[in-house]
XYZ file of C-alpha atoms in Angstrom:
735
model
C 12.907 39.629 -18.529
C 11.811 39.437 -22.152
C 14.115 38.750 -25.090
C 15.323 42.392 -25.060
C 16.058 42.500 -21.326
C 12.948 44.530 -20.402
C 10.740 43.631 -17.387
C 7.987 41.271 -18.470
C 4.471 42.548 -17.746
C 0.866 41.534 -18.292
C -2.093 43.556 -19.413
C -5.301 43.845 -17.416
C -6.971 41.879 -20.225
C -4.947 38.687 -19.581
C -5.404 39.041 -15.856
C -9.147 38.463 -16.312
C -8.559 34.825 -17.280
C -9.198 32.868 -14.089
C -8.133 29.482 -12.754
C -10.085 29.497 -9.475
C -13.456 31.139 -9.187
C -14.132 31.294 -5.460
C -12.132 33.267 -4.568
C -11.086 34.391 -8.019
C -7.464 33.580 -8.819
C -5.835 34.509 -12.162
C -4.767 31.658 -14.412
C -1.225 32.961 -14.926
C -0.696 33.000 -11.156
C -1.938 29.420 -10.831
C 0.541 28.321 -13.501
C 3.343 29.938 -11.512
C 2.052 28.443 -8.240
C 2.172 24.892 -9.576
C 5.646 25.457 -11.027
C 6.777 26.738 -7.623
C 5.391 23.620 -5.903
C 7.215 21.473 -8.470
C 10.529 23.096 -7.563
C 9.858 22.556 -3.840
C 9.392 18.808 -4.368
C 12.048 16.353 -5.580
C 12.247 16.237 -9.365
C 10.623 12.870 -10.258
C 12.243 12.643 -13.698
C 15.726 13.890 -12.845
C 17.121 10.425 -13.602
C 15.946 10.876 -17.207
C 18.085 13.980 -17.645
C 15.398 16.580 -16.946
C 16.432 19.698 -15.046
C 14.193 20.893 -12.212
C 13.126 23.960 -14.213
C 12.263 21.866 -17.276
C 9.997 19.661 -15.167
C 8.467 22.747 -13.532
C 7.665 24.139 -17.003
C 5.711 20.995 -17.895
C 3.890 21.167 -14.557
C 3.110 24.859 -14.900
C 1.597 24.371 -18.350
C -0.784 21.617 -17.154
C -3.710 24.095 -16.937
C -2.950 26.223 -20.004
C -6.143 24.787 -21.562
C -8.219 26.813 -19.102
C -7.643 29.737 -21.439
C -10.651 28.663 -23.513
C -14.291 29.606 -23.805
C -15.492 26.226 -22.444
C -13.780 26.887 -19.127
C -13.791 30.676 -18.774
C -17.531 31.056 -19.355
C -18.557 28.325 -16.878
C -19.039 31.102 -14.328
C -21.695 33.387 -15.824
C -20.775 36.201 -13.439
C -17.478 36.611 -15.313
C -18.848 36.275 -18.873
C -19.701 39.903 -19.607
C -16.351 41.166 -18.384
C -14.461 38.495 -20.346
C -16.375 39.150 -23.566
C -15.749 42.878 -23.231
C -12.002 42.200 -22.989
C -12.000 40.156 -26.215
C -12.581 36.653 -24.814
C -15.950 35.734 -26.359
C -18.362 32.960 -25.473
C -17.871 30.803 -28.569
C -20.080 28.143 -30.103
C -17.299 25.536 -29.960
C -18.162 22.092 -28.686
C -17.463 21.734 -24.979
C -14.081 20.231 -24.187
C -12.437 19.588 -20.824
C -9.549 21.942 -20.195
C -6.988 19.179 -19.515
C -7.514 17.852 -23.053
C -6.867 21.315 -24.451
C -3.751 21.559 -22.280
C -2.571 18.198 -23.614
C -3.157 19.320 -27.209
C -1.209 22.536 -26.580
C 1.662 20.581 -25.029
C 1.853 18.047 -27.833
C 2.027 20.745 -30.518
C 4.568 22.813 -28.586
C 6.864 19.849 -27.913
C 6.736 18.491 -31.444
C 7.429 21.974 -32.833
C 10.431 22.158 -30.496
C 11.770 18.981 -32.116
C 10.830 16.400 -29.461
C 10.102 12.939 -30.831
C 6.367 12.125 -31.153
C 6.473 9.238 -28.630
C 7.825 11.455 -25.833
C 5.567 14.359 -26.815
C 2.587 11.988 -26.669
C 3.660 10.666 -23.259
C 3.920 14.177 -21.791
C 0.596 15.176 -23.345
C -1.008 12.124 -21.735
C 0.517 13.067 -18.368
C -1.119 16.479 -18.650
C -4.431 15.024 -19.841
C -4.590 12.711 -16.809
C -4.269 15.343 -14.103
C -8.004 15.144 -13.396
C -8.076 11.364 -13.556
C -9.112 10.957 -17.216
C -6.648 9.689 -19.815
C -8.482 10.787 -22.982
C -6.542 13.376 -25.000
C -9.111 14.078 -27.744
C -9.392 17.855 -28.176
C -10.514 20.502 -30.673
C -8.892 23.718 -31.870
C -8.986 26.815 -29.665
C -10.453 30.209 -30.644
C -7.788 32.644 -31.845
C -8.174 35.006 -28.852
C -7.601 32.201 -26.397
C -4.829 30.642 -28.464
C -2.937 33.938 -28.339
C -3.448 34.116 -24.564
C -2.099 30.572 -24.172
C 1.029 31.488 -26.119
C 1.581 34.621 -24.017
C 1.244 32.762 -20.723
C 3.539 30.000 -21.936
C 6.104 32.660 -22.887
C 5.700 34.219 -19.424
C 6.369 30.885 -17.704
C 9.416 30.190 -19.859
C 10.873 33.618 -19.041
C 10.304 33.318 -15.295
C 11.798 29.793 -15.186
C 14.537 30.796 -17.650
C 13.928 27.677 -19.702
C 12.407 27.160 -23.126
C 12.477 23.552 -24.220
C 12.677 20.084 -22.678
C 15.673 17.769 -23.259
C 15.671 16.404 -26.771
C 16.843 12.935 -25.760
C 14.016 10.422 -25.522
C 13.593 8.903 -22.003
C 14.851 5.333 -21.772
C 11.519 4.098 -20.348
C 8.430 6.113 -21.262
C 6.134 4.217 -18.887
C 8.363 4.966 -15.909
C 8.854 8.567 -17.052
C 5.139 9.103 -17.669
C 3.887 7.556 -14.436
C 6.300 9.611 -12.335
C 5.486 12.872 -14.135
C 1.708 12.304 -14.001
C 1.669 11.826 -10.243
C 3.913 14.850 -9.795
C 1.606 17.079 -11.864
C -1.457 16.017 -9.863
C 0.185 16.585 -6.499
C 1.537 19.993 -7.505
C -1.850 21.021 -8.879
C -3.736 19.963 -5.766
C -1.403 21.756 -3.384
C -1.485 24.928 -5.480
C -5.281 24.650 -5.775
C -5.772 24.741 -2.028
C -7.470 28.035 -1.292
C -5.274 28.548 1.775
C -2.236 28.478 -0.498
C -3.257 30.946 -3.167
C -4.999 33.329 -0.740
C -1.900 33.684 1.415
C -1.557 37.381 2.306
C 2.026 37.416 1.041
C 0.786 36.587 -2.463
C -2.039 39.103 -2.388
C 0.073 42.167 -1.673
C 2.360 41.884 -4.734
C 2.106 43.889 -7.937
C -0.182 42.099 -10.371
C 1.977 42.714 -13.459
C 5.222 41.340 -12.006
C 5.343 37.548 -12.540
C 8.996 37.327 -11.443
C 8.286 38.866 -8.037
C 5.128 36.792 -7.644
C 7.014 33.580 -8.460
C 9.779 34.306 -5.946
C 7.238 34.682 -3.145
C 5.248 31.652 -4.339
C 8.409 29.505 -4.155
C 8.954 30.612 -0.558
C 5.406 29.645 0.424
C 5.634 26.370 -1.537
C 8.622 25.276 0.546
C 6.655 25.948 3.731
C 3.729 23.879 2.483
C 5.837 20.856 1.575
C 7.279 20.882 5.083
C 3.849 21.374 6.655
C 2.362 18.478 4.677
C 5.227 16.187 5.827
C 6.081 15.336 2.222
C 9.809 15.936 2.540
C 12.083 12.879 2.821
C 14.754 12.521 5.506
C 18.048 12.066 3.629
C 20.127 10.928 6.630
C 22.307 7.787 6.271
C 20.940 4.356 7.082
C 21.505 2.658 10.444
C 20.828 -1.039 9.764
C 22.836 -2.250 12.760
C 20.671 -0.181 15.126
C 17.423 -2.062 14.398
C 18.093 -5.045 16.684
C 20.715 -5.549 19.374
C 21.067 -9.315 18.923
C 20.161 -10.247 15.330
C 18.418 -13.541 14.666
C 19.753 -15.685 11.802
C 17.468 -14.244 9.110
C 18.347 -10.720 10.273
C 22.055 -11.541 10.392
C 21.896 -12.847 6.815
C 20.319 -9.545 5.689
C 22.997 -7.558 7.542
C 25.892 -9.584 6.143
C 24.809 -10.002 2.513
C 25.158 -7.412 -0.234
C 21.585 -7.156 -1.521
C 20.835 -4.485 -4.172
C 17.458 -2.701 -4.321
C 14.908 -4.869 -6.103
C 12.446 -7.564 -5.044
C 13.425 -9.502 -1.931
C 11.268 -12.370 -0.663
C 11.942 -13.334 2.954
C 10.578 -16.715 4.006
C 11.064 -17.664 7.658
C 9.041 -19.180 10.521
C 6.717 -17.114 12.673
C 8.517 -15.188 15.394
C 11.870 -15.039 13.567
C 11.806 -11.240 13.170
C 10.913 -10.904 9.485
C 9.522 -7.393 10.047
C 12.774 -6.201 11.606
C 14.686 -7.906 8.777
C 12.702 -5.776 6.309
C 13.571 -2.642 8.288
C 17.256 -3.582 8.239
C 17.157 -3.978 4.464
C 15.302 -0.688 3.993
C 17.953 1.040 6.106
C 20.710 -0.430 3.917
C 18.937 0.841 0.800
C 18.961 4.434 2.044
C 22.443 4.700 0.549
C 20.811 4.010 -2.845
C 18.372 6.934 -2.469
C 15.357 5.173 -0.925
C 14.178 7.148 2.084
C 11.021 5.760 3.648
C 8.665 2.793 3.635
C 5.068 1.783 3.197
C 4.208 -1.292 5.277
C 1.211 -3.171 3.805
C -0.598 -5.660 6.044
C -3.585 -7.977 5.548
C -6.052 -6.487 8.066
C -6.910 -3.283 9.910
C -6.084 -4.926 13.247
C -2.587 -5.908 12.113
C -1.903 -2.498 10.576
C -3.082 -0.772 13.766
C -0.723 -2.958 15.777
C 2.282 -2.469 13.503
C 1.660 1.275 13.267
C 2.629 1.673 16.929
C 5.577 -0.722 16.607
C 6.835 1.117 13.538
C 6.799 4.382 15.443
C 8.354 3.072 18.675
C 10.787 0.415 17.440
C 11.851 1.977 14.157
C 11.286 5.732 13.772
C 11.798 6.689 17.401
C 14.666 4.266 17.932
C 16.549 5.537 14.881
C 15.675 9.176 15.677
C 13.995 9.801 12.352
C 11.758 12.341 14.091
C 8.698 11.654 11.909
C 5.406 9.924 12.595
C 4.226 7.102 10.384
C 0.866 7.806 8.769
C -1.827 5.151 9.148
C -4.126 4.320 6.244
C -7.017 1.890 5.989
C -10.786 2.100 5.752
C -11.272 3.279 9.355
C -7.919 4.988 10.009
C -9.546 8.431 10.114
C -11.093 7.504 13.471
C -7.617 7.182 14.949
C -5.989 10.337 13.572
C -6.357 13.291 15.912
C -5.151 15.716 13.250
C -7.961 14.940 10.801
C -9.508 18.149 9.515
C -13.191 18.724 10.281
C -13.616 20.724 7.058
C -11.608 19.513 4.063
C -9.776 22.156 2.023
C -11.409 23.571 -1.085
C -9.470 22.066 -3.985
C -10.392 20.823 -7.449
C -12.375 22.435 -10.223
C -16.035 23.225 -10.931
C -17.712 20.009 -12.075
C -15.090 17.757 -10.441
C -15.526 15.657 -7.333
C -13.760 18.069 -5.002
C -13.993 15.675 -2.050
C -11.851 13.158 -3.951
C -9.007 15.631 -4.329
C -9.445 17.010 -0.803
C -9.152 13.501 0.650
C -5.466 13.417 -0.281
C -4.804 16.254 2.163
C -6.067 14.184 5.085
C -3.338 12.774 7.333
C -4.552 9.221 6.718
C -4.383 9.423 2.913
C -0.946 11.014 3.058
C 0.427 7.625 4.134
C 0.689 6.912 0.403
C 2.698 10.113 -0.178
C 4.687 10.803 2.993
C 7.986 9.098 3.768
C 6.550 6.615 6.261
C 3.192 4.855 6.076
C 1.525 1.788 7.563
C -1.783 0.395 6.354
C -3.735 -2.366 4.710
C -2.569 -4.068 1.541
C -5.583 -2.875 -0.476
C -4.259 0.701 -0.265
C -1.086 -0.431 -2.029
C -2.988 -2.659 -4.458
C -4.917 0.376 -5.732
C -1.590 1.568 -7.167
C -1.742 -1.407 -9.534
C -5.394 -0.974 -10.490
C -7.122 1.124 -13.099
C -8.817 3.445 -10.612
C -9.043 7.205 -10.573
C -5.756 8.709 -9.351
C -4.308 5.264 -8.718
C -1.144 6.535 -10.396
C -0.725 9.023 -7.525
C -0.128 6.041 -5.245
C 2.625 4.759 -7.533
C 4.156 8.228 -7.512
C 4.017 8.207 -3.703
C 5.737 4.804 -3.518
C 8.591 5.948 -5.746
C 11.931 6.412 -3.966
C 10.842 4.469 -0.901
C 10.453 0.781 -0.041
C 7.204 -1.187 -0.284
C 6.886 -4.005 2.269
C 4.014 -6.494 1.933
C 3.555 -8.781 4.929
C 1.840 -12.197 4.930
C 1.998 -12.208 1.135
C 0.853 -15.850 0.985
C -2.538 -14.897 2.448
C -4.093 -13.245 -0.613
C -6.429 -15.003 -3.024
C -5.921 -15.379 -6.763
C -7.783 -12.134 -7.555
C -5.602 -10.093 -5.198
C -2.468 -11.953 -6.279
C -3.100 -11.008 -9.925
C -3.277 -7.332 -8.958
C -0.207 -7.619 -6.715
C 1.657 -9.205 -9.649
C 0.749 -6.215 -11.850
C 1.812 -3.880 -9.037
C 5.167 -5.682 -8.932
C 5.567 -5.121 -12.677
C 5.083 -1.384 -12.207
C 7.378 -1.351 -9.176
C 10.100 -2.953 -11.300
C 9.443 -0.377 -14.036
C 9.664 2.532 -11.564
C 12.622 0.991 -9.687
C 10.584 0.750 -6.486
C 12.167 -1.892 -4.229
C 9.734 -4.399 -2.709
C 10.133 -6.726 0.272
C 7.678 -9.624 0.595
C 7.363 -11.429 3.930
C 5.872 -14.863 4.535
C 6.232 -17.908 6.725
C 4.177 -20.176 4.490
C 4.658 -19.168 0.859
C 4.076 -21.863 -1.746
C 6.582 -22.438 -4.559
C 3.954 -21.477 -7.145
C 3.272 -18.151 -5.433
C 6.983 -17.377 -5.170
C 7.569 -18.198 -8.839
C 4.738 -15.872 -9.929
C 6.199 -12.952 -7.982
C 9.716 -13.553 -9.266
C 8.373 -13.571 -12.827
C 6.270 -10.431 -12.260
C 9.300 -8.415 -11.152
C 11.067 -9.319 -14.380
C 13.672 -11.939 -13.463
C 15.045 -14.115 -16.253
C 14.897 -17.313 -14.205
C 16.502 -18.560 -11.036
C 13.342 -19.689 -9.236
C 14.549 -22.020 -6.443
C 11.509 -24.301 -6.855
C 9.541 -26.396 -4.340
C 12.637 -28.044 -2.840
C 14.312 -24.768 -1.864
C 15.984 -24.331 1.481
C 13.982 -22.920 4.386
C 14.327 -20.254 5.756
C 15.157 -18.519 2.482
C 15.928 -15.077 1.089
C 15.254 -14.694 -2.647
C 16.811 -11.676 -4.376
C 15.324 -10.517 -7.684
C 16.506 -7.852 -10.103
C 14.801 -7.187 -13.458
C 16.459 -8.887 -16.436
C 18.701 -10.995 -14.196
C 18.344 -14.518 -12.777
C 16.989 -14.594 -9.232
C 19.420 -15.785 -6.587
C 18.719 -17.524 -3.301
C 20.357 -17.087 0.079
C 19.782 -19.926 2.531
C 19.432 -18.981 6.180
C 18.744 -20.813 9.410
C 16.129 -20.447 12.121
C 16.946 -19.316 15.639
C 15.164 -22.321 17.084
C 13.768 -25.668 15.930
C 10.593 -26.951 17.529
C 8.207 -29.840 17.202
C 4.615 -28.835 16.545
C 2.187 -31.436 17.831
C -1.207 -31.332 16.128
C -3.897 -33.228 18.003
C -7.220 -33.710 16.253
C -10.611 -33.591 17.924
C -13.215 -35.388 15.781
C -16.761 -34.233 15.057
C -16.384 -30.707 16.406
C -17.661 -28.860 13.359
C -21.316 -28.730 12.481
C -23.995 -26.177 13.157
C -22.753 -23.086 14.975
C -24.073 -24.188 18.373
C -23.974 -27.986 18.157
C -20.406 -28.502 19.384
C -19.701 -25.157 21.017
C -20.117 -26.672 24.470
C -17.455 -29.343 23.771
C -14.990 -26.748 22.518
C -15.586 -24.422 25.455
C -15.236 -27.334 27.877
C -11.883 -28.320 26.439
C -10.558 -24.762 26.729
C -11.666 -24.602 30.345
C -9.835 -27.870 31.034
C -6.626 -26.587 29.388
C -6.512 -23.531 31.652
C -7.805 -25.282 34.747
C -4.384 -25.015 36.413
C -3.706 -21.605 34.888
C -2.444 -20.385 31.525
C -3.729 -18.475 28.490
C -5.664 -20.253 25.749
C -6.778 -18.965 22.365
C -9.662 -20.552 20.467
C -9.681 -19.611 16.768
C -12.935 -20.202 14.904
C -13.479 -19.574 11.210
C -16.803 -17.741 11.454
C -18.127 -15.044 13.753
C -21.243 -17.117 14.457
C -19.192 -20.066 15.697
C -16.978 -17.782 17.797
C -20.027 -16.222 19.437
C -21.484 -19.643 20.177
C -18.307 -20.925 21.839
C -17.910 -17.735 23.854
C -21.451 -18.075 25.192
C -20.676 -21.595 26.430
C -17.581 -20.629 28.446
C -18.223 -21.052 32.189
C -15.624 -18.455 33.187
C -15.816 -15.075 34.865
C -15.996 -12.065 32.549
C -12.471 -11.074 33.552
C -11.205 -14.479 32.377
C -12.595 -14.496 28.838
C -12.880 -12.207 25.823
C -14.459 -12.315 22.358
C -12.513 -10.811 19.443
C -13.723 -10.663 15.832
C -13.990 -8.221 12.935
C -17.657 -7.274 13.274
C -17.330 -5.067 16.312
C -17.707 -1.337 15.760
C -14.447 0.406 14.914
C -14.173 2.020 18.356
C -14.879 -1.242 20.224
C -12.562 -3.189 17.974
C -9.723 -0.774 18.653
C -10.245 -1.152 22.407
C -10.305 -4.956 22.137
C -7.179 -5.000 19.952
C -5.301 -2.858 22.454
C -6.499 -5.063 25.317
C -5.407 -8.251 23.510
C -1.967 -6.804 22.793
C -1.719 -5.538 26.354
C -2.407 -8.994 27.777
C -0.722 -11.290 25.271
C 1.869 -9.112 23.507
C 5.591 -9.731 23.839
C 6.192 -6.902 26.302
C 2.965 -7.430 28.260
C 3.113 -6.334 31.883
C -0.384 -7.561 32.746
C -0.449 -11.106 31.367
C -3.318 -12.910 33.119
C -2.793 -16.072 35.131
C -5.861 -17.683 33.569
C -7.664 -16.574 30.412
C -9.473 -17.768 27.292
C -9.593 -15.590 24.175
C -12.198 -16.625 21.592
C -11.334 -15.120 18.234
C -11.670 -15.402 14.475
C -8.786 -15.019 12.023
C -7.989 -11.519 13.366
C -5.215 -12.999 15.557
C -3.885 -15.304 12.852
C -1.342 -13.063 11.176
C 1.040 -10.203 11.964
C -0.132 -9.744 15.583
C 2.715 -10.478 17.980
C 0.616 -12.328 20.573
C 1.552 -15.350 22.630
C -0.574 -18.119 24.198
C 0.133 -21.250 26.217
C -2.581 -23.296 24.512
C -4.587 -23.107 21.291
C -7.684 -24.749 19.852
C -8.453 -24.142 16.198
C -11.080 -25.148 13.698
C -9.591 -26.903 10.713
C -8.145 -24.546 8.104
C -5.604 -24.907 5.282
C -2.313 -26.198 6.665
C -0.430 -22.950 6.046
C -2.944 -21.107 8.205
C -2.751 -23.757 10.914
C 1.001 -23.228 10.910
C 0.435 -19.481 11.145
C -1.889 -19.988 14.089
C 0.584 -22.295 15.788
C 3.117 -19.482 15.632
C 1.082 -17.785 18.378
C 1.646 -20.703 20.804
C 4.656 -20.380 23.114
C 5.958 -17.701 20.781
C 8.324 -16.298 23.400
C 10.304 -17.885 26.222
C 8.533 -17.258 29.549
C 8.919 -18.418 33.136
C 6.136 -20.069 35.132
C 4.780 -16.640 36.043
C 4.502 -15.571 32.407
C 7.474 -13.232 32.564
C 9.621 -12.909 29.426
C 12.935 -14.817 29.536
C 16.057 -14.660 27.437
C 15.582 -17.004 24.476
C 17.891 -19.882 23.726
C 17.740 -23.571 22.843
C 14.215 -24.901 23.307
C 13.281 -22.394 26.007
C 9.976 -21.641 24.282
C 8.905 -25.250 24.505
C 7.107 -27.329 21.913
C 3.624 -26.095 20.997
C 0.512 -28.248 20.798
C -2.333 -27.256 18.483
C -5.714 -28.893 19.026
C -7.619 -28.956 15.728
C -11.387 -29.427 15.525
C -12.226 -31.780 12.663
C -15.411 -31.736 10.574
C -18.228 -34.234 10.817
C -18.288 -37.249 8.543
C -21.563 -38.772 7.444
C -21.974 -41.572 4.893
C -18.359 -41.102 3.837
C -18.800 -37.371 3.135
C -17.045 -34.614 5.075
C -19.246 -31.702 6.221
C -17.204 -28.568 6.867
C -20.116 -26.352 7.876
C -19.358 -22.623 7.770
C -15.662 -23.359 7.253
C -16.511 -24.648 3.766
C -17.753 -21.167 2.852
C -14.540 -19.545 4.076
C -11.934 -21.852 2.521
C -11.816 -23.822 -0.726
C -12.261 -27.595 -0.757
C -8.775 -28.372 -2.102
C -6.706 -27.065 0.828
C -9.312 -28.308 3.326
C -9.372 -31.858 1.936
C -5.597 -32.010 1.631
C -5.085 -30.584 5.133
C -7.531 -33.119 6.513
C -5.524 -35.883 4.835
C -2.280 -34.479 6.285
C -3.327 -34.061 9.922
C -6.043 -36.647 10.542
C -4.840 -38.988 13.233
C -2.410 -36.384 14.536
C 0.863 -34.963 13.300
C 4.280 -34.224 14.738
C 5.941 -31.636 12.504
C 9.559 -30.638 12.912
C 9.708 -26.911 12.272
C 11.087 -25.272 10.248
C 12.310 -28.413 8.424
C 8.817 -29.612 7.469
C 7.358 -26.289 6.318
C 8.017 -26.844 2.612
C 6.630 -30.362 2.433
C 3.453 -29.504 4.340
C 2.680 -26.437 2.207
C 3.420 -28.147 -1.112
C 1.266 -31.130 -0.147
C -1.578 -28.749 0.612
C -1.377 -26.635 -2.553
C 0.383 -28.909 -5.010
C -0.574 -32.137 -6.771
C 1.333 -34.636 -4.616
C -0.202 -38.042 -3.896
C 0.814 -40.007 -0.814
C -0.480 -42.941 1.154
C -3.447 -41.978 3.322
C -6.933 -43.370 3.876
C -8.778 -40.370 5.312
C -10.051 -38.634 2.173
C -10.761 -40.404 -1.101
C -8.290 -39.363 -3.779
C -11.120 -38.985 -6.294
C -12.595 -36.264 -4.062
C -9.190 -34.577 -3.730
C -8.589 -34.651 -7.503
C -12.032 -33.123 -8.098
C -11.237 -30.406 -5.538
C -7.850 -29.824 -7.245
C -9.573 -29.338 -10.590
C -12.187 -26.969 -9.143
C -9.428 -24.994 -7.417
C -7.497 -24.630 -10.668
C -10.571 -23.408 -12.546
C -11.511 -20.955 -9.790
C -7.940 -19.659 -9.596
C -7.839 -18.989 -13.334
C -11.197 -17.196 -13.145
C -10.068 -14.985 -10.261
C -6.765 -14.232 -11.992
C -8.687 -13.205 -15.095
C -10.979 -10.914 -13.092
C -8.001 -9.391 -11.314
C -6.243 -8.623 -14.583
C -9.405 -6.901 -15.887
C -9.141 -4.266 -13.173
C -5.350 -3.964 -13.186
C -3.329 -1.282 -14.924
C -1.962 -2.098 -18.336
C 1.493 -3.624 -18.239
C 4.287 -1.027 -18.481
C 5.950 -0.563 -21.857
C 9.317 1.126 -22.316
C 8.326 2.520 -25.733
C 4.884 3.953 -24.874
C 2.978 5.532 -21.990
């Protein structure tokens, strides 16, 4: 209704202004479509005092700048008709429609009395809905300006709202990032040709916006459900995750831990993943409904994807599948569309927008997702539509596994991501068995704590709880079992790829001579291939596993490895040797009787050792109830580098890992080592990555100090490069 209570109607002249050209879809309808989608989704800025209809008004007006000569006359087939109706082809400089929309919004909001900082933030949200942040715009021809005002008035009448709240949001960065992602998602759904060509929208009277909007809202609700973007609001069930909690899990169950940053440090095999699920379930009462699990590799994300579905979603009767996202995830998704939907605008990269409708990409938007860490890192980088990932993470929990494993470049981006998560109140859980004190301190600082870092002498296992603007607090926990790790060194086993492969293969054959499963972990594919070729075993007693197989073959091998060596394996072989690279090092729940490894930084050797006697088994390989030292004490056989004229030659390993952790690890383990785990974790990791000096005569301290210096310089360089590509830091006063 208009101001006098009469039905609001449009003229045929305004109906000629189009938003979509093929098939042609009127602009005023597209504005109503996006507003309808907005109302079907949760209001992202409700916590800032914005009503659903006020947010929908901002969303609906995102394309008001299409009422301009630069846009309307892109399609020459419409030009004559438009000009005849009073919408001329003007000589104005070309200007992208989102900039004109932003200019319209800024003027409207400031005229309504909104403060210039908030008006600017909203204008920038609108300007960014095609991935560009520039707001620079020119004036609009009078005919188009009048049309913009009429369509804005139409939208206000249909939504029964005129102005936004006058109170300035408490944090403009958080407000702006949430609203920007919301606008983009609403626009893309409404721009899908299958949405706006729905028969129910075509049969309505063209001059009745109220009736059109009512039907559009109905269809919008169906689409949100079909796209699996709704969030299950059911209460949390933390006690249902595990039947018999391990100590780290019990500590999470018993402690009152508010949503924020939680760092869980515990040995391999202690159930850190389930501890994260328990915490996420507890946080459902705070409004966080869903998770994104970020893992270091495609193999580990593939493995966890199935576990997440079976042991979490299915067990708790959530009734939803977890979406999988990484570089090759589309090969594994049976619902992937052969032909992507037609979304986007003329001149845009339509495939980029369409990609977000694929089941794999929706892992960043749906309630439950599992994938590689780079997909989450893009939320902290200055990449096109990276902000849509932050929007998708909002109101659910981000879990990053093996957080110690990322280099300085990635760590800088993760730190910026943590800053934005703190700004947007996105809770984060970081999991690690071998986190250094320096890494922990950087993450605590990034999330905005005012101190409280437990330092290098902290207890282990440990839960660190971080809230912005508060000191971090630590919760000491215990491990379910203490074991002695025996590291035995094998000298002169690293050189050219084939020179010592025969020795390594021979040792593996000897270890499994009386039966058992052995894993050989090499640091390069070339070395792994060489060792595999030297194994004198039947084909059904050996397997090669590395990252260079084709995606299809790699998936088959991963499934076979998990089937043979996973915790619930029903076909564990009596005798077998797996030759692998680092693909089995982290996050895969696999279990071997013996292990041979090339030298690597001590934290990675500890990670690898966590795959030896990981579970209690009887002599036939059957799983037993765990207790005491039932798992036994693992032995890790480490292949040392060659030494010639006092110099250590690491071969291909030297190209994979930096000299500092290699030299320091060599000094720690040369001559053998008996480590009491978990008691010795801290000391071993800090010796490897810190500056400690101790008595040893394996590596000259001058060489170690030089490696320390090179490491520090390289770390600073990588941090600097990472920050170059990261988003700007959030600012409460500006967006």
